[in-house]
């Protein structure tokens, strides 16, 4: 097998110690890799490079496409950008993978049977960071969910399950409320799951899903979800295992993938040779599966499990079930002497294959038709009486368009609203064609806005209403 080039960063704090221990294990196990070392982190920030990554580092990543990264110290204070966020966004690392497994009784936990993997979409959702204050009282954050973004992460979750010999994939969304955004994610999950009949699938609403993670995590296997939900549940899941210090994680893109420990650079114990290298070793195992060296990955993971169950522990997990306290460098040697051994108390792993490249399915573009407009208005007059804004705004009807309804924070208040509904200064006013089933032109919509402005209203923004192949591309107001 030819050697695969891998970009390696020794990082800051305990980074160099745990990276050395990890590489010792990788080479002893016969990993066919050749390292290309780059400098990132504290020293680079101090040179005034605000991303913490010099040009040579980007060049190396673009050429090797695989990055094994030790933790870095992020300097406090102005102008410094998070290296992880920059790397993730710049290189399009769309999938965040966080295995969460308990290692009871060697690591204390109330959930000894936990063994799940959270696969979180990394690029979309509320993290697009598009926010606006629209009125004195109301601010907005845009949640963007795309079909290709969702399909990519969902396909990745199934390919991951296959590669790691996992049996079930659970999709978590809130599509009972966000029927379009989360509904799209769920629908694509249902579509893609048909291509993997050997894998069991189900869907959970994120609130009950989170409760199950906290209460009975052993019921879950692979979880795929959107960015915000994934952010929250991956921390809950890591916490219930009690093994945050032992966890690795991966950020995978179409071109480049990055592997690292969950923990930080632990400056308080740097240079003392007492750090636990397990998080980075476990990340390196994921890297080997990713590049298709599954036999070596399996060998290392099982030797590591055997070392843990033999009670050979670094000081952070040394306790009543430990046999011997070892230094960081010694721990690596203990893993190496167990490279052909299997664990007997902790479950041994069996990986099936490397993770395949993800290809999206071709599809026909839907026919889009303009069937209305939502005009958002900042209005704070007449004691905010809905009938007052509604009756006045109806004067803009004409040219084949009429006001259909007004909502305030999503609840219909005109016509025939409830007097109890609390109203802010932010009104969504829906205009539709006078004739049912008709379509509108952009010019009709521009003229309508002119008429609304002439009536003295303050338009904050508009959203066009479309159908796609006849299917509604917008949600109905509560009570519409
Ligand atoms: P941390 O994870 O570095 O440390 C938290 C505690 O856990 C400390 O007491 C530390 O000694 C201990 N610890 C962490 N890893 C350990 C290990 N492998 N073995 C034994 N003990 C370990 O978190 P922090 O103190 O909040 O952050 C320190 C620095 O790390 C900060 O500059 C932060 O920005 C950075 N950080 C980097 C990454 C990354 O590079 N991916 C992630 C998180 C934090």
Coordinates of C-alpha atoms and ligand atoms in Angstrom, one line a residue:
X1 CA 0.0 0.0 0.0
X2 CA 1.4 3.4 -0.9
X3 CA 1.7 5.9 2.0
X4 CA -1.0 8.5 2.5
X5 CA 0.3 12.0 3.3
X6 CA -1.3 13.5 6.4
X7 CA -0.9 17.0 7.6
X8 CA -0.1 17.1 11.3
X9 CA -0.1 20.0 13.8
X10 CA 1.4 19.5 17.2
X11 CA -0.6 22.4 18.6
X12 CA -0.1 24.1 22.0
X13 CA -0.1 23.1 25.7
X14 CA -0.3 19.3 26.0
X15 CA -0.6 19.1 22.2
X16 CA 3.0 18.1 21.4
X17 CA 2.9 15.3 24.1
X18 CA -0.4 13.7 23.1
X19 CA 0.5 14.0 19.4
X20 CA 3.8 12.3 19.9
X21 CA 2.1 9.5 21.8
X22 CA -0.6 9.2 19.1
X23 CA 2.0 9.0 16.3
X24 CA 4.0 6.4 18.2
X25 CA 0.9 4.2 18.3
X26 CA 0.0 4.8 14.7
X27 CA 3.4 3.9 13.3
X28 CA 3.8 0.9 15.6
X29 CA 0.5 -0.4 14.4
X30 CA 1.6 -0.1 10.8
X31 CA -0.4 2.9 9.6
X32 CA 0.6 3.7 6.0
X33 CA 0.9 7.4 6.5
X34 CA 3.6 10.0 5.9
X35 CA 3.3 13.2 8.1
X36 CA 3.7 16.7 6.8
X37 CA 4.1 18.9 9.9
X38 CA 2.6 22.4 10.0
X39 CA 2.7 25.1 12.7
X40 CA -0.6 26.6 13.8
X41 CA -2.1 28.2 16.9
X42 CA -0.5 30.4 19.6
X43 CA 2.9 31.1 17.9
X44 CA 1.1 31.9 14.6
X45 CA -1.4 34.2 16.3
X46 CA 1.5 36.0 18.0
X47 CA 3.0 36.7 14.5
X48 CA -0.2 38.7 13.8
X49 CA -1.9 36.1 11.6
X50 CA -5.5 36.4 13.0
X51 CA -6.7 33.0 11.7
X52 CA -3.9 31.2 13.5
X53 CA -3.1 29.4 10.2
X54 CA -0.3 30.6 8.0
X55 CA -0.4 30.2 4.2
X56 CA 1.9 27.0 4.2
X57 CA -0.7 25.3 6.5
X58 CA -3.5 25.9 4.0
X59 CA -1.3 24.7 1.1
X60 CA -0.5 21.5 3.0
X61 CA -4.2 20.9 3.8
X62 CA -5.2 21.4 0.2
X63 CA -2.6 19.0 -0.9
X64 CA -2.9 16.2 1.7
X65 CA -6.6 16.7 2.3
X66 CA -6.3 15.0 5.7
X67 CA -5.5 16.9 8.9
X68 CA -4.6 15.4 12.3
X69 CA -4.7 18.3 14.7
X70 CA -3.7 18.6 18.3
X71 CA -5.5 21.2 20.4
X72 CA -4.4 24.8 20.3
X73 CA -4.6 27.7 22.7
X74 CA -6.8 30.5 21.5
X75 CA -5.5 33.8 22.8
X76 CA -8.0 35.9 24.6
X77 CA -8.9 39.3 23.2
X78 CA -9.5 41.3 20.1
X79 CA -9.1 40.4 16.5
X80 CA -8.4 36.7 16.9
X81 CA -10.6 34.3 15.0
X82 CA -11.3 30.7 16.1
X83 CA -9.1 28.5 14.1
X84 CA -11.6 25.7 14.1
X85 CA -14.5 27.8 12.8
X86 CA -12.2 29.3 10.1
X87 CA -11.0 25.9 9.0
X88 CA -14.5 24.4 9.0
X89 CA -16.0 27.3 7.0
X90 CA -13.1 27.8 4.6
X91 CA -12.7 24.2 3.7
X92 CA -16.4 23.3 3.7
X93 CA -16.2 20.7 6.4
X94 CA -19.9 20.0 6.4
X95 CA -20.1 17.0 8.8
X96 CA -19.2 17.1 12.5
X97 CA -18.8 13.6 13.9
X98 CA -18.8 13.0 17.6
X99 CA -18.7 9.4 18.9
X100 CA -19.9 9.2 22.5
X101 CA -19.2 5.9 24.3
X102 CA -19.1 5.0 27.9
X103 CA -16.1 3.0 29.3
X104 CA -17.7 1.9 32.6
X105 CA -16.5 1.0 35.2
X106 CA -13.1 2.6 34.2
X107 CA -14.8 5.9 33.7
X108 CA -17.8 6.8 36.0
X109 CA -21.1 7.3 34.3
X110 CA -24.8 6.6 35.1
X111 CA -25.2 5.3 31.6
X112 CA -22.7 2.4 31.2
X113 CA -24.1 1.1 27.9
X114 CA -23.9 4.3 25.9
X115 CA -22.4 3.9 22.5
X116 CA -23.7 6.4 20.0
X117 CA -22.4 8.8 17.4
X118 CA -23.8 12.3 16.7
X119 CA -23.5 13.4 13.1
X120 CA -24.1 17.2 12.9
X121 CA -24.6 19.3 9.9
X122 CA -21.9 22.0 10.2
X123 CA -22.5 24.7 7.6
X124 CA -26.2 25.8 7.5
X125 CA -29.1 26.4 9.8
X126 CA -29.1 29.4 12.2
X127 CA -25.3 29.5 12.0
X128 CA -25.4 31.4 8.7
X129 CA -25.3 34.4 11.1
X130 CA -27.9 36.4 9.1
X131 CA -29.6 38.6 11.7
X132 CA -31.6 41.8 11.5
X133 CA -33.3 44.1 13.9
X134 CA -36.4 45.1 12.0
X135 CA -38.5 47.2 14.4
X136 CA -38.0 48.7 17.8
X137 CA -39.2 45.5 19.4
X138 CA -38.4 42.7 17.0
X139 CA -35.1 41.0 15.8
X140 CA -34.8 38.2 13.3
X141 CA -32.4 35.3 12.7
X142 CA -32.6 33.5 9.4
X143 CA -32.5 29.7 9.5
X144 CA -31.4 28.4 6.1
X145 CA -31.7 24.7 5.3
X146 CA -30.8 23.6 1.8
X147 CA -31.6 20.4 0.0
X148 CA -28.0 19.6 -1.1
X149 CA -26.7 20.5 2.4
X150 CA -29.2 18.2 4.0
X151 CA -28.8 15.4 1.5
X152 CA -25.0 15.5 1.9
X153 CA -25.0 15.1 5.7
X154 CA -27.8 12.5 5.6
X155 CA -25.9 10.4 3.0
X156 CA -22.8 10.8 5.0
X157 CA -24.6 9.5 8.2
X158 CA -25.6 6.3 6.3
X159 CA -22.2 5.8 4.8
X160 CA -20.6 6.3 8.2
X161 CA -23.0 3.7 9.7
X162 CA -22.0 1.2 7.0
X163 CA -18.3 1.9 7.5
X164 CA -18.4 1.5 11.2
X165 CA -20.8 -1.5 11.2
X166 CA -23.6 0.4 12.9
X167 CA -27.2 -0.8 12.8
X168 CA -29.5 2.1 13.1
X169 CA -29.7 5.8 12.1
X170 CA -32.0 8.2 13.9
X171 CA -32.9 11.6 12.4
X172 CA -33.8 14.4 14.8
X173 CA -35.7 17.5 13.8
X174 CA -38.5 19.8 14.9
X175 CA -40.6 19.3 11.8
X176 CA -43.9 19.5 13.8
X177 CA -43.2 23.2 14.0
X178 CA -40.8 24.0 11.2
X179 CA -42.7 22.1 8.5
X180 CA -40.7 23.5 5.6
X181 CA -37.1 23.8 7.0
X182 CA -37.0 20.7 9.2
X183 CA -39.7 19.1 7.0
X184 CA -37.2 19.2 4.1
X185 CA -34.5 17.6 6.3
X186 CA -36.8 14.8 7.4
X187 CA -38.2 14.2 3.9
X188 CA -34.7 13.8 2.5
X189 CA -33.9 11.4 5.4
X190 CA -36.9 9.3 4.4
X191 CA -35.8 9.4 0.7
X192 CA -32.2 8.4 1.3
X193 CA -33.0 5.8 3.9
X194 CA -34.7 3.7 1.2
X195 CA -31.3 3.2 -0.4
X196 CA -30.0 1.5 2.8
X197 CA -32.5 -1.2 3.5
X198 CA -30.0 -3.0 5.8
X199 CA -29.9 -0.1 8.2
X200 CA -32.8 0.4 10.6
X201 CA -34.1 4.0 10.7
X202 CA -36.4 6.2 12.7
X203 CA -37.2 9.9 13.3
X204 CA -37.6 11.7 16.6
X205 CA -38.7 15.2 17.4
X206 CA -35.6 16.8 18.9
X207 CA -37.1 17.5 22.3
X208 CA -38.0 13.9 23.0
X209 CA -34.8 12.8 21.3
X210 CA -32.7 15.0 23.7
X211 CA -34.6 13.5 26.6
X212 CA -33.8 10.0 25.4
X213 CA -30.1 10.9 25.1
X214 CA -30.1 12.2 28.7
X215 CA -32.2 9.3 30.1
X216 CA -31.7 6.1 28.1
X217 CA -28.8 6.8 25.6
X218 CA -28.3 3.0 25.1
X219 CA -31.4 3.1 22.8
X220 CA -29.6 5.2 20.3
X221 CA -26.9 4.4 17.7
X222 CA -26.1 6.9 15.0
X223 CA -28.0 10.3 15.1
X224 CA -28.1 12.7 12.2
X225 CA -29.4 16.2 12.8
X226 CA -29.1 19.9 11.9
X227 CA -26.5 22.3 13.1
X228 CA -28.1 23.9 16.2
X229 CA -29.7 20.7 17.5
X230 CA -26.4 18.8 16.9
X231 CA -24.4 21.5 18.8
X232 CA -26.6 21.0 21.8
X233 CA -27.1 17.3 21.8
X234 CA -23.4 16.5 21.1
X235 CA -22.5 18.1 24.4
X236 CA -25.3 16.4 26.3
X237 CA -24.3 13.1 24.8
X238 CA -20.6 13.5 25.6
X239 CA -21.5 14.4 29.1
X240 CA -23.7 11.4 29.8
X241 CA -20.8 9.1 28.9
X242 CA -18.6 10.8 31.4
X243 CA -15.8 10.4 28.9
X244 CA -15.4 13.9 27.4
X245 CA -11.6 13.6 28.1
X246 CA -11.4 10.4 26.0
X247 CA -13.4 11.5 23.0
X248 CA -12.2 12.2 19.4
X249 CA -14.1 14.1 16.8
X250 CA -14.0 14.6 13.0
X251 CA -15.0 17.4 10.7
X252 CA -15.4 16.0 7.2
X253 CA -15.7 17.9 3.9
X254 CA -16.0 16.9 0.3
X255 CA -12.3 17.5 -0.1
X256 CA -10.6 17.8 3.3
X257 CA -11.2 16.2 6.7
X258 CA -9.9 17.2 10.1
X259 CA -9.5 14.9 13.1
X260 CA -8.9 16.0 16.7
X261 CA -9.6 15.4 20.4
X262 CA -12.7 17.1 22.0
X263 CA -10.7 18.6 24.8
X264 CA -8.5 21.7 24.7
X265 CA -4.8 22.4 25.1
X266 CA -4.9 22.0 28.9
X267 CA -2.1 24.6 29.6
X268 CA -2.3 23.9 33.3
X269 CA -0.7 20.4 32.8
X270 CA 1.4 21.1 29.7
X271 CA 4.9 19.7 29.7
X272 CA 4.3 17.4 32.7
X273 CA 3.8 14.2 30.7
X274 CA 0.6 13.5 32.6
X275 CA -2.0 14.3 29.9
X276 CA -4.2 11.5 28.6
X277 CA -3.6 11.0 24.8
X278 CA -6.8 8.9 24.3
X279 CA -8.9 11.7 22.7
X280 CA -6.3 12.2 20.0
X281 CA -5.7 8.4 19.6
X282 CA -9.4 7.9 19.1
X283 CA -9.5 10.8 16.6
X284 CA -6.6 9.2 14.7
X285 CA -8.6 5.9 14.6
X286 CA -11.4 7.8 12.8
X287 CA -8.8 9.3 10.4
X288 CA -7.6 5.8 9.5
X289 CA -11.1 4.6 8.8
X290 CA -11.7 7.7 6.7
X291 CA -8.6 7.0 4.5
X292 CA -9.6 3.3 4.2
X293 CA -6.9 1.8 6.5
X294 CA -9.5 0.0 8.5
X295 CA -7.4 -3.0 9.7
X296 CA -5.0 -0.6 11.4
X297 CA -7.8 1.5 12.8
X298 CA -9.4 -1.6 14.3
X299 CA -6.2 -2.9 15.7
X300 CA -5.4 0.4 17.5
X301 CA -8.9 0.9 18.8
X302 CA -9.1 -2.6 20.3
X303 CA -5.6 -2.3 21.8
X304 CA -6.6 1.0 23.3
X305 CA -9.8 -0.6 24.8
X306 CA -7.7 -3.5 26.2
X307 CA -5.3 -1.0 27.8
X308 CA -8.2 0.8 29.5
X309 CA -9.8 -2.4 30.7
X310 CA -6.4 -3.6 32.0
X311 CA -6.5 -0.6 34.3
X312 CA -3.5 1.1 32.8
X313 CA -4.6 4.7 33.3
X314 CA -3.3 8.3 33.1
X315 CA -3.9 10.3 36.3
X316 CA -7.1 12.0 35.0
X317 CA -9.0 8.7 35.0
X318 CA -7.0 6.8 37.7
X319 CA -9.4 5.5 40.3
X320 CA -10.7 2.4 42.2
X321 CA -10.8 0.2 39.0
X322 CA -7.3 1.2 37.9
X323 CA -4.3 -1.0 38.2
X324 CA -1.4 1.3 37.4
X325 CA -1.0 5.0 36.9
X326 CA 1.1 5.8 33.9
X327 CA 2.7 8.9 32.2
X328 CA 1.3 10.0 28.8
X329 CA 4.4 8.5 26.9
X330 CA 4.1 5.3 28.9
X331 CA 0.4 5.0 28.1
X332 CA 1.3 4.9 24.4
X333 CA 3.8 2.1 25.0
X334 CA 1.2 0.1 26.8
X335 CA -1.2 0.5 23.9
X336 CA 1.6 -0.6 21.5
X337 CA 2.3 -3.8 23.5
X338 CA -1.4 -4.7 23.2
X339 CA -1.7 -4.1 19.4
X340 CA -2.7 -7.7 18.7
X341 CA -5.0 -8.1 21.6
X342 CA -8.8 -7.7 21.9
X343 CA -10.6 -6.4 24.9
X344 CA -12.7 -8.9 26.8
X345 CA -14.8 -6.7 29.1
X346 CA -15.4 -3.6 26.9
X347 CA -17.0 -4.4 23.5
X348 CA -14.4 -4.8 20.7
X349 CA -14.9 -2.8 17.6
X350 CA -15.3 -4.2 14.0
X351 CA -15.1 -1.7 11.2
X352 CA -16.5 -2.6 7.8
X353 CA -15.0 -0.2 5.2
X354 CA -13.7 3.3 4.6
X355 CA -16.3 6.0 4.4
X356 CA -17.2 6.4 0.7
X357 CA -17.3 9.8 -1.2
X358 CA -20.7 11.3 -1.0
X359 CA -22.5 11.9 -4.3
X360 CA -25.7 13.8 -4.5
X361 CA -28.6 12.4 -6.6
X362 CA -29.5 14.4 -9.7
X363 CA -32.9 15.8 -9.7
X364 CA -35.2 17.9 -11.9
X365 CA -35.6 21.5 -11.0
X366 CA -39.2 22.2 -9.8
X367 CA -41.4 24.7 -11.7
X368 CA -41.6 27.9 -9.6
X369 CA -44.6 30.2 -9.7
X370 CA -45.1 33.6 -7.9
X371 CA -48.5 33.4 -6.1
X372 CA -48.3 36.2 -3.5
X373 CA -46.2 38.3 -1.3
X374 CA -45.8 38.8 2.5
X375 CA -45.1 42.5 3.2
X376 CA -43.6 43.1 6.7
X377 CA -44.6 46.4 8.2
X378 CA -43.3 48.3 11.3
X379 CA -46.5 49.9 12.7
X380 CA -47.1 51.3 16.2
X381 CA -50.3 53.4 16.0
X382 CA -53.9 53.4 17.2
X383 CA -53.1 51.2 20.2
X384 CA -51.9 48.5 17.7
X385 CA -55.5 47.5 16.9
X386 CA -55.3 44.8 14.1
X387 CA -58.5 46.0 12.5
X388 CA -57.1 49.5 12.3
X389 CA -54.0 48.5 10.3
X390 CA -56.0 45.9 8.3
X391 CA -58.7 48.3 7.2
X392 CA -56.2 51.0 6.2
X393 CA -53.9 48.6 4.4
X394 CA -56.8 47.1 2.4
X395 CA -56.9 50.4 0.6
X396 CA -53.8 49.2 -1.3
X397 CA -55.9 46.4 -2.9
X398 CA -56.3 46.5 -6.6
X399 CA -54.5 45.5 -9.9
X400 CA -55.5 41.9 -9.3
X401 CA -54.0 41.7 -5.7
X402 CA -55.8 41.8 -2.3
X403 CA -54.8 41.6 1.3
X404 CA -55.6 38.1 2.6
X405 CA -54.6 38.3 6.2
X406 CA -52.2 39.9 8.8
X407 CA -50.3 38.0 11.4
X408 CA -48.4 39.2 14.4
X409 CA -45.5 36.9 15.5
X410 CA -47.1 34.2 13.3
X411 CA -50.7 34.4 14.8
X412 CA -53.5 35.6 12.5
X413 CA -54.9 38.9 13.9
X414 CA -56.8 40.2 10.8
X415 CA -59.4 39.6 9.7
X416 CA -61.3 38.1 12.6
X417 CA -58.4 37.9 15.1
X418 CA -58.9 37.3 18.8
X419 CA -58.9 40.3 21.1
X420 CA -56.6 38.5 23.5
X421 CA -53.6 38.1 21.1
X422 CA -50.7 40.3 22.2
X423 CA -49.3 42.4 19.3
X424 CA -45.8 43.8 18.8
X425 CA -44.9 46.5 16.3
X426 CA -44.0 43.8 13.6
X427 CA -46.8 42.9 11.2
X428 CA -46.7 40.3 8.4
X429 CA -49.3 41.2 5.8
X430 CA -50.1 38.6 3.2
X431 CA -51.3 39.7 -0.3
X432 CA -52.6 37.1 -2.8
X433 CA -54.2 37.2 -6.3
X434 CA -57.8 38.3 -6.4
X435 CA -58.6 35.3 -8.5
X436 CA -57.9 32.0 -6.8
X437 CA -55.2 30.0 -8.7
X438 CA -53.8 33.0 -10.6
X439 CA -50.1 33.9 -10.6
X440 CA -48.6 37.4 -10.1
X441 CA -45.8 39.2 -12.0
X442 CA -42.9 41.0 -10.3
X443 CA -44.2 44.3 -11.6
X444 CA -47.6 43.8 -9.9
X445 CA -45.7 43.2 -6.7
X446 CA -43.5 46.4 -7.1
X447 CA -46.7 48.4 -7.8
X448 CA -48.4 47.0 -4.7
X449 CA -45.4 48.1 -2.6
X450 CA -45.6 51.6 -4.0
X451 CA -49.3 51.8 -3.1
X452 CA -48.6 50.6 0.4
X453 CA -45.8 53.3 0.8
X454 CA -48.2 55.9 -0.5
X455 CA -50.6 55.0 2.3
X456 CA -47.8 56.0 4.7
X457 CA -46.7 52.5 5.9
X458 CA -43.1 51.6 6.8
X459 CA -42.2 48.4 4.9
X460 CA -39.4 46.5 6.6
X461 CA -39.0 43.7 4.1
X462 CA -41.0 41.5 1.8
X463 CA -40.9 37.8 1.0
X464 CA -42.3 36.5 -2.2
X465 CA -44.7 33.5 -2.0
X466 CA -44.0 30.7 -4.5
X467 CA -45.3 27.3 -5.4
X468 CA -42.9 24.7 -6.6
X469 CA -44.5 22.2 -9.0
X470 CA -47.8 23.4 -7.5
X471 CA -46.7 22.6 -3.9
X472 CA -46.8 25.5 -1.4
X473 CA -43.4 27.0 -0.8
X474 CA -44.4 28.9 2.3
X475 CA -46.1 28.2 5.6
X476 CA -49.7 29.2 6.5
X477 CA -50.3 31.6 9.4
X478 CA -51.6 30.1 12.6
X479 CA -55.4 30.4 12.1
X480 CA -55.1 31.2 8.4
Ligands
LIG1 P1 -9.3 22.1 28.3 O1 -10.0 21.0 27.7 O2 -8.0 22.4 27.7 O3 -9.1 21.8 29.9 C1 -10.1 21.6 30.8 C2 -9.6 20.7 32.0 O4 -9.4 19.3 31.5 C3 -8.2 21.1 32.5 O5 -8.2 20.9 33.9 C4 -7.2 20.2 31.9 O6 -6.1 19.9 32.6 C5 -8.1 18.9 31.7 N1 -7.7 18.2 30.5 C6 -8.0 18.5 29.2 N2 -7.5 17.6 28.4 C7 -6.9 16.7 29.1 C8 -6.1 15.5 28.8 N3 -5.9 15.1 27.6 N4 -5.6 14.8 29.8 C9 -5.8 15.2 31.1 N5 -6.4 16.3 31.5 C10 -7.0 17.0 30.5 O7 -10.2 23.3 28.3 P2 -9.9 24.9 28.7 O8 -9.0 24.9 29.9 O9 -11.2 25.5 28.7 O10 -9.2 25.4 27.4 C11 -7.7 25.6 27.3 C12 -7.4 26.1 26.0 O11 -7.7 25.2 25.0 C13 -8.1 27.4 25.6 O12 -7.1 28.3 25.0 C14 -9.1 27.0 24.6 O13 -9.4 28.0 23.7 C15 -8.4 25.9 23.9 N6 -9.3 24.9 23.3 C16 -8.9 24.4 22.1 C17 -9.7 23.4 21.4 C18 -9.2 22.9 20.1 O14 -8.1 23.2 19.7 N7 -10.0 22.1 19.5 C19 -10.9 22.9 22.0 C20 -11.3 23.4 23.3 C21 -10.5 24.4 23.9

